[in-house]
mmCIF file of C-alpha atoms in Angstrom:
data_model
loop_
_atom_site.group_PDB
_atom_site.id
_atom_site.type_symbol
_atom_site.label_atom_id
_atom_site.label_comp_id
_atom_site.label_asym_id
_atom_site.label_seq_id
_atom_site.Cartn_x
_atom_site.Cartn_y
_atom_site.Cartn_z
ATOM 1 C CA MET A 1 -13.541 -2.103 9.418
ATOM 2 C CA ASN A 2 -14.153 -0.287 6.058
ATOM 3 C CA VAL A 3 -11.331 1.884 4.787
ATOM 4 C CA GLY A 4 -11.219 4.901 2.356
ATOM 5 C CA LEU A 5 -8.455 5.515 -0.096
ATOM 6 C CA ILE A 6 -7.742 8.483 -1.994
ATOM 7 C CA THR A 7 -4.944 8.349 -4.448
ATOM 8 C CA ILE A 8 -3.679 11.780 -5.892
ATOM 9 C CA GLY A 9 -1.516 12.518 -9.083
ATOM 10 C CA ASN A 10 -2.138 14.278 -12.250
ATOM 11 C CA GLU A 11 0.160 11.393 -13.714
ATOM 12 C CA LEU A 12 -2.685 8.985 -12.546
ATOM 13 C CA LEU A 13 -5.471 10.228 -14.076
ATOM 14 C CA SER A 14 -3.376 10.964 -17.159
ATOM 15 C CA GLY A 15 -2.093 7.283 -17.734
ATOM 16 C CA PHE A 16 1.400 8.350 -17.302
ATOM 17 C CA THR A 17 1.510 6.824 -14.062
ATOM 18 C CA THR A 18 -0.029 3.082 -13.407
ATOM 19 C CA ASP A 19 -1.515 2.743 -9.872
ATOM 20 C CA THR A 20 0.207 -0.322 -8.565
ATOM 21 C CA ASN A 21 0.079 1.384 -4.955
ATOM 22 C CA SER A 22 -4.071 0.841 -4.640
ATOM 23 C CA ALA A 23 -3.652 -3.205 -5.267
ATOM 24 C CA TRP A 24 -1.114 -3.413 -2.628
ATOM 25 C CA ILE A 25 -2.900 -1.303 0.045
ATOM 26 C CA GLY A 26 -6.018 -3.037 -0.957
ATOM 27 C CA GLN A 27 -4.451 -6.669 -0.337
ATOM 28 C CA SER A 28 -2.513 -5.351 3.108
ATOM 29 C CA VAL A 29 -5.608 -3.721 4.954
ATOM 30 C CA LEU A 30 -7.716 -6.881 3.537
ATOM 31 C CA GLU A 31 -5.195 -9.104 5.707
ATOM 32 C CA VAL A 32 -5.479 -7.557 8.927
ATOM 33 C CA GLY A 33 -9.308 -7.387 8.923
ATOM 34 C CA ALA A 34 -9.928 -4.387 7.270
ATOM 35 C CA GLU A 35 -11.057 -3.574 3.591
ATOM 36 C CA ILE A 36 -11.170 -0.604 1.197
ATOM 37 C CA THR A 37 -14.825 -0.242 0.199
ATOM 38 C CA TRP A 38 -14.550 3.556 -1.231
ATOM 39 C CA HIS A 39 -11.745 4.614 -3.730
ATOM 40 C CA MET A 40 -11.221 7.825 -5.483
ATOM 41 C CA THR A 41 -8.472 8.737 -7.980
ATOM 42 C CA ILE A 42 -8.272 12.807 -8.430
ATOM 43 C CA GLY A 43 -5.514 15.482 -9.427
ATOM 44 C CA ASP A 44 -3.179 17.548 -7.612
ATOM 45 C CA GLN A 45 -5.645 20.303 -6.803
ATOM 46 C CA TYR A 46 -6.741 21.882 -3.532
ATOM 47 C CA LYS A 47 -10.778 22.022 -4.689
ATOM 48 C CA HIS A 48 -10.562 18.244 -5.508
ATOM 49 C CA ILE A 49 -8.716 17.007 -2.503
ATOM 50 C CA THR A 50 -11.566 18.854 -0.404
ATOM 51 C CA ALA A 51 -14.340 17.362 -2.820
ATOM 52 C CA ALA A 52 -12.935 13.937 -2.050
ATOM 53 C CA LEU A 53 -12.704 14.489 1.539
ATOM 54 C CA ASP A 54 -16.244 15.628 1.645
ATOM 55 C CA GLN A 55 -17.577 12.430 -0.450
ATOM 56 C CA VAL A 56 -16.380 9.989 1.805
ATOM 57 C CA PRO A 57 -19.184 7.576 3.042
ATOM 58 C CA GLU A 58 -20.061 8.260 6.445
ATOM 59 C CA ASP A 59 -19.359 4.371 7.081
ATOM 60 C CA ILE A 60 -15.729 5.281 6.753
ATOM 61 C CA LYS A 61 -13.878 6.225 9.586
ATOM 62 C CA VAL A 62 -10.171 5.684 8.315
ATOM 63 C CA VAL A 63 -8.940 7.658 4.802
ATOM 64 C CA LEU A 64 -5.928 6.473 3.310
ATOM 65 C CA VAL A 65 -4.433 9.273 1.127
ATOM 66 C CA THR A 66 -1.451 8.649 -1.187
ATOM 67 C CA GLY A 67 0.457 11.231 -3.091
ATOM 68 C CA GLY A 68 1.526 15.068 -3.218
ATOM 69 C CA LEU A 69 3.769 15.341 -0.311
ATOM 70 C CA GLY A 70 6.847 16.180 -2.041
ATOM 71 C CA PRO A 71 8.463 19.574 -2.264
ATOM 72 C CA THR A 72 7.192 20.697 -5.614
ATOM 73 C CA HIS A 73 4.353 23.652 -6.440
ATOM 74 C CA ASP A 74 2.030 20.709 -7.179
ATOM 75 C CA ASP A 75 2.382 18.784 -4.229
ATOM 76 C CA ILE A 76 -0.251 20.740 -2.055
ATOM 77 C CA THR A 77 -1.785 17.314 0.177
ATOM 78 C CA GLN A 78 -0.039 18.756 3.564
ATOM 79 C CA LYS A 79 -1.393 22.318 3.098
ATOM 80 C CA THR A 80 -4.815 20.955 2.088
ATOM 81 C CA LEU A 81 -5.367 18.267 4.364
ATOM 82 C CA PHE A 82 -3.872 20.526 7.640
ATOM 83 C CA GLU A 83 -6.407 23.355 6.352
ATOM 84 C CA TYR A 84 -9.515 20.251 6.324
ATOM 85 C CA CYS A 85 -8.447 18.929 10.093
ATOM 86 C CA ASP A 86 -7.933 22.482 11.401
ATOM 87 C CA ALA A 87 -4.441 21.770 11.837
ATOM 88 C CA GLN A 88 -1.424 24.260 12.225
ATOM 89 C CA SER A 89 2.219 24.181 10.241
ATOM 90 C CA VAL A 90 4.800 24.083 12.682
ATOM 91 C CA PHE A 91 8.335 24.491 11.408
ATOM 92 C CA ASP A 92 10.245 21.205 12.773
ATOM 93 C CA GLU A 93 13.959 22.709 12.897
ATOM 94 C CA ASP A 94 15.463 19.309 14.345
ATOM 95 C CA TYR A 95 13.727 17.508 11.395
ATOM 96 C CA TRP A 96 15.358 20.026 9.206
ATOM 97 C CA ASN A 97 18.632 19.271 10.444
ATOM 98 C CA ILE A 98 18.592 15.533 10.009
ATOM 99 C CA LEU A 99 17.400 15.819 6.431
ATOM 100 C CA LYS A 100 20.434 18.472 5.545
ATOM 101 C CA VAL A 101 22.874 16.258 7.336
ATOM 102 C CA ARG A 102 21.567 13.473 5.335
ATOM 103 C CA MET A 103 22.453 15.318 2.237
ATOM 104 C CA GLU A 104 25.696 16.469 3.084
ATOM 105 C CA LYS A 105 26.606 12.941 3.522
ATOM 106 C CA ARG A 106 25.710 12.487 -0.217
ATOM 107 C CA ALA A 107 27.629 15.919 -0.918
ATOM 108 C CA ILE A 108 24.156 17.522 -1.854
ATOM 109 C CA VAL A 109 22.860 20.758 -0.796
ATOM 110 C CA MET A 110 19.348 20.735 0.369
ATOM 111 C CA PRO A 111 17.192 23.181 -1.800
ATOM 112 C CA GLU A 112 15.364 25.482 0.236
ATOM 113 C CA ILE A 113 12.061 24.341 -1.545
ATOM 114 C CA ASN A 114 12.859 21.101 0.537
ATOM 115 C CA LYS A 115 11.749 22.930 3.679
ATOM 116 C CA ASN A 116 8.321 22.100 3.372
ATOM 117 C CA GLN A 117 9.032 18.319 3.951
ATOM 118 C CA ALA A 118 10.037 19.532 7.475
ATOM 119 C CA ILE A 119 6.421 21.014 8.389
ATOM 120 C CA ARG A 120 4.428 18.930 10.954
ATOM 121 C CA PRO A 121 1.246 19.662 12.297
ATOM 122 C CA ASN A 122 0.503 21.162 15.886
ATOM 123 C CA LYS A 123 -2.056 18.545 16.322
ATOM 124 C CA GLY A 124 -1.978 14.793 14.948
ATOM 125 C CA SER A 125 1.777 13.478 14.042
ATOM 126 C CA VAL A 126 3.840 12.573 11.384
ATOM 127 C CA ILE A 127 4.964 9.184 10.331
ATOM 128 C CA PRO A 128 8.372 8.564 9.775
ATOM 129 C CA ASN A 129 10.032 8.016 6.332
ATOM 130 C CA ASN A 130 12.842 5.622 6.872
ATOM 131 C CA LEU A 131 13.524 5.366 2.821
ATOM 132 C CA GLY A 132 13.205 9.080 2.325
ATOM 133 C CA SER A 133 12.401 12.543 3.294
ATOM 134 C CA ALA A 134 8.803 13.166 2.925
ATOM 135 C CA ARG A 135 7.071 12.410 6.466
ATOM 136 C CA GLY A 136 3.572 11.122 6.323
ATOM 137 C CA LEU A 137 0.936 12.508 8.530
ATOM 138 C CA HIS A 138 -1.894 11.060 10.983
ATOM 139 C CA LEU A 139 -4.881 13.537 11.230
ATOM 140 C CA ASN A 140 -8.406 13.579 12.692
ATOM 141 C CA ASN A 141 -10.977 16.056 12.084
ATOM 142 C CA ASP A 142 -13.417 14.678 14.907
ATOM 143 C CA ARG A 143 -15.148 12.357 12.076
ATOM 144 C CA MET A 144 -12.457 10.334 10.714
ATOM 145 C CA ASP A 145 -8.879 9.466 10.797
ATOM 146 C CA VAL A 146 -6.611 10.750 7.728
ATOM 147 C CA PHE A 147 -3.460 9.288 6.907
ATOM 148 C CA ALA A 148 -1.304 10.529 3.974
ATOM 149 C CA LEU A 149 1.574 8.916 2.606
ATOM 150 C CA PRO A 150 3.759 9.376 -0.055
ATOM 151 C CA GLY A 151 2.682 7.857 -3.692
ATOM 152 C CA VAL A 152 6.740 6.540 -3.829
ATOM 153 C CA GLN A 153 5.702 2.655 -3.591
ATOM 154 C CA ARG A 154 8.823 1.794 -1.495
ATOM 155 C CA GLU A 155 8.533 4.362 0.874
ATOM 156 C CA MET A 156 4.289 3.930 1.138
ATOM 157 C CA LYS A 157 4.832 0.374 1.566
ATOM 158 C CA ASP A 158 7.221 0.911 4.529
ATOM 159 C CA MET A 159 4.748 3.513 6.217
ATOM 160 C CA MET A 160 2.123 1.001 5.462
ATOM 161 C CA SER A 161 4.161 -1.979 7.212
ATOM 162 C CA ASN A 162 5.643 -0.419 10.272
ATOM 163 C CA THR A 163 2.841 2.230 11.244
ATOM 164 C CA ILE A 164 -0.769 2.048 9.512
ATOM 165 C CA ILE A 165 -1.021 -1.736 9.211
ATOM 166 C CA PRO A 166 -0.315 -2.338 13.073
ATOM 167 C CA TRP A 167 -2.716 1.010 13.902
ATOM 168 C CA ILE A 168 -5.628 -0.941 11.981
ATOM 169 C CA LEU A 169 -4.955 -4.183 13.474
ATOM 170 C CA ASN A 170 -4.936 -2.439 16.698
ATOM 171 C CA LYS A 171 -8.548 -1.154 16.049
ATOM 172 C CA THR A 172 -10.164 -3.873 14.038
ATOM 173 C CA LYS A 173 -12.937 -5.517 15.930
ATOM 174 C CA SER A 174 -13.516 -8.321 13.896
ATOM 175 C CA LYS A 175 -10.834 -10.127 12.906
ATOM 176 C CA ILE A 176 -10.560 -11.815 9.138
ATOM 177 C CA TYR A 177 -8.000 -14.250 8.580
ATOM 178 C CA VAL A 178 -6.575 -13.686 5.073
ATOM 179 C CA ARG A 179 -3.831 -16.326 3.212
ATOM 180 C CA THR A 180 -3.152 -15.572 -0.599
ATOM 181 C CA LEU A 181 -1.372 -18.256 -2.553
ATOM 182 C CA ARG A 182 0.300 -16.610 -5.317
ATOM 183 C CA THR A 183 0.452 -19.447 -7.948
ATOM 184 C CA THR A 184 1.966 -19.575 -11.705
ATOM 185 C CA GLY A 185 2.387 -22.161 -14.652
ATOM 186 C CA ALA A 186 -1.401 -23.200 -14.485
ATOM 187 C CA MET A 187 -4.450 -21.367 -15.675
ATOM 188 C CA GLU A 188 -7.564 -20.468 -13.571
ATOM 189 C CA SER A 189 -8.990 -23.728 -14.829
ATOM 190 C CA VAL A 190 -6.713 -26.037 -14.402
ATOM 191 C CA LEU A 191 -6.085 -24.959 -10.949
ATOM 192 C CA ALA A 192 -10.239 -25.148 -10.497
ATOM 193 C CA GLU A 193 -10.457 -28.687 -12.039
ATOM 194 C CA LYS A 194 -7.157 -29.863 -9.408
ATOM 195 C CA LEU A 195 -9.353 -28.407 -6.464
ATOM 196 C CA VAL A 196 -13.001 -29.045 -7.702
ATOM 197 C CA ASP A 197 -13.580 -31.761 -4.600
ATOM 198 C CA VAL A 198 -11.856 -29.515 -2.195
ATOM 199 C CA THR A 199 -13.248 -26.317 -3.028
ATOM 200 C CA ASP A 200 -17.245 -27.838 -3.066
ATOM 201 C CA ASP A 201 -17.711 -26.971 0.381
ATOM 202 C CA THR A 202 -15.367 -25.165 2.009
ATOM 203 C CA ARG A 203 -17.697 -23.411 4.820
ATOM 204 C CA PRO A 204 -16.495 -21.059 6.815
ATOM 205 C CA VAL A 205 -13.544 -20.299 4.580
ATOM 206 C CA THR A 206 -13.989 -18.536 0.941
ATOM 207 C CA VAL A 207 -12.074 -19.679 -1.624
ATOM 208 C CA ALA A 208 -11.196 -17.027 -4.770
ATOM 209 C CA PHE A 209 -9.527 -17.484 -7.432
ATOM 210 C CA LEU A 210 -7.847 -14.157 -8.982
ATOM 211 C CA PRO A 211 -6.182 -14.462 -11.800
ATOM 212 C CA GLN A 212 -3.200 -11.908 -12.374
ATOM 213 C CA PHE A 213 -0.750 -11.295 -15.698
ATOM 214 C CA THR A 214 1.822 -13.390 -13.922
ATOM 215 C CA GLY A 215 -0.310 -16.274 -12.640
ATOM 216 C CA VAL A 216 -3.361 -16.974 -10.462
ATOM 217 C CA ASP A 217 -3.940 -15.684 -6.830
ATOM 218 C CA ILE A 218 -5.905 -18.026 -4.280
ATOM 219 C CA ARG A 219 -7.073 -16.417 -1.758
ATOM 220 C CA LEU A 220 -8.910 -17.815 1.585
ATOM 221 C CA THR A 221 -10.484 -15.594 3.849
ATOM 222 C CA CYS A 222 -12.040 -16.980 7.136
ATOM 223 C CA PRO A 223 -12.970 -15.189 10.570
ATOM 224 C CA LYS A 224 -11.440 -18.377 12.295
ATOM 225 C CA LYS A 225 -8.062 -19.346 11.906
ATOM 226 C CA ASN A 226 -7.882 -23.121 12.191
ATOM 227 C CA PRO A 227 -10.088 -23.819 9.483
ATOM 228 C CA LEU A 228 -8.242 -21.784 6.746
ATOM 229 C CA ILE A 229 -5.273 -23.716 7.926
ATOM 230 C CA GLU A 230 -6.885 -26.877 7.007
ATOM 231 C CA ILE A 231 -7.932 -26.017 3.728
ATOM 232 C CA GLU A 232 -4.792 -24.472 2.832
ATOM 233 C CA GLU A 233 -3.253 -27.327 3.948
ATOM 234 C CA LYS A 234 -5.700 -29.690 1.199
ATOM 235 C CA ILE A 235 -4.845 -27.129 -1.578
ATOM 236 C CA ARG A 236 -1.035 -27.319 -1.172
ATOM 237 C CA ASP A 237 -1.279 -31.113 -1.380
ATOM 238 C CA ARG A 238 -2.769 -30.837 -4.812
ATOM 239 C CA VAL A 239 -1.156 -27.915 -6.339
ATOM 240 C CA ASP A 240 1.919 -26.706 -4.190
ATOM 241 C CA LYS A 241 4.423 -27.273 -7.320
ATOM 242 C CA TYR A 242 2.541 -23.732 -8.640
ATOM 243 C CA VAL A 243 2.651 -21.718 -5.560
ATOM 244 C CA TYR A 244 5.517 -19.836 -5.514
ATOM 245 C CA ALA A 245 4.913 -17.475 -2.754
ATOM 246 C CA THR A 246 2.252 -16.100 -0.209
ATOM 247 C CA GLY A 247 1.030 -12.407 0.736
ATOM 248 C CA THR A 248 1.707 -9.644 -1.644
ATOM 249 C CA VAL A 249 5.352 -10.748 -2.693
ATOM 250 C CA ASN A 250 5.289 -11.022 -6.532
ATOM 251 C CA LEU A 251 6.571 -13.188 -9.204
ATOM 252 C CA GLU A 252 9.690 -10.951 -9.854
ATOM 253 C CA GLU A 253 10.840 -10.552 -6.037
ATOM 254 C CA THR A 254 10.836 -14.409 -5.743
ATOM 255 C CA VAL A 255 13.081 -15.115 -8.742
ATOM 256 C CA GLY A 256 15.478 -12.041 -7.576
ATOM 257 C CA ASP A 257 15.813 -13.821 -4.435
ATOM 258 C CA MET A 258 16.367 -17.097 -5.917
ATOM 259 C CA LEU A 259 18.871 -15.880 -8.144
ATOM 260 C CA VAL A 260 20.757 -13.710 -5.403
ATOM 261 C CA THR A 261 20.648 -17.399 -2.842
ATOM 262 C CA CYS A 262 22.247 -19.306 -5.496
ATOM 263 C CA GLY A 263 24.833 -16.358 -6.527
ATOM 264 C CA TYR A 264 23.609 -16.343 -10.223
ATOM 265 C CA THR A 265 23.090 -13.028 -12.226
ATOM 266 C CA VAL A 266 21.000 -12.062 -15.202
ATOM 267 C CA SER A 267 22.495 -10.488 -18.707
ATOM 268 C CA THR A 268 20.034 -9.453 -21.609
ATOM 269 C CA ALA A 269 20.734 -9.065 -25.181
ATOM 270 C CA ASP A 270 18.015 -6.638 -26.071
ATOM 271 C CA SER A 271 17.350 -5.402 -29.882
ATOM 272 C CA CYS A 272 13.485 -4.955 -29.550
ATOM 273 C CA THR A 273 12.744 -2.662 -26.742
ATOM 274 C CA GLY A 274 15.316 0.139 -27.086
ATOM 275 C CA GLY A 275 16.914 -1.276 -23.248
ATOM 276 C CA ARG A 276 13.796 -1.065 -21.648
ATOM 277 C CA ILE A 277 13.626 -4.732 -20.792
ATOM 278 C CA GLY A 278 17.245 -4.117 -18.744
ATOM 279 C CA PRO A 279 16.063 -1.532 -16.273
ATOM 280 C CA ARG A 280 12.768 -4.001 -15.467
#
């Protein structure tokens, strides 16, 4: 399945925010047999969003959109998608009351500007947000399914994992099995040398070395599950000490989990970054 991705946000274009969502989304859909084959980043403008949707290639029937679902004046994704997919806005009184109660428990009065987050389409559906107030959207304009998600990464990941990834998995006709071994402590050339006789002929499994800032990902893809498992076992026999996780789990998460499990904490003494190392 070919999937399109539109990331919306002036902050992405200006460089004030690094687009880490796209990389995570790309890896996540790949693991269920789909692939991001077209991607565009645009600003928070009606004409740019509609122009991007008009440019989606014909072979793409599913488009993921991130960003622009908040309550401020520049969050226009919802309104634009409603018009593009010929959907009408319906105020969801029940959800608005849920939001107000949620805020009251935190001693916060919900501003009236947040009412747009209680809007739902008269056709299509909303995607629950377990970690925030802006719900996602699932719309269809008879040519493609459009999923809209918040740009906040933890909210986006939750919606992708619980709603969209299962939907894509159910729609995927030809399955592709993917396994990503995340390594650190060894350069790409070192890993390749240790695995040279393993990777000489891995058919039908495709093996790719993908350098990252913290290490090298070894990605295995195959239309069948058993050959992939066999190659993974051979690779682990050689380089397992460098593998810290699989899938999309990053090194920071792995180290954090190890610290929590061991009951350790981390202290920092910083005189060079103005305290910026602490939040990270």
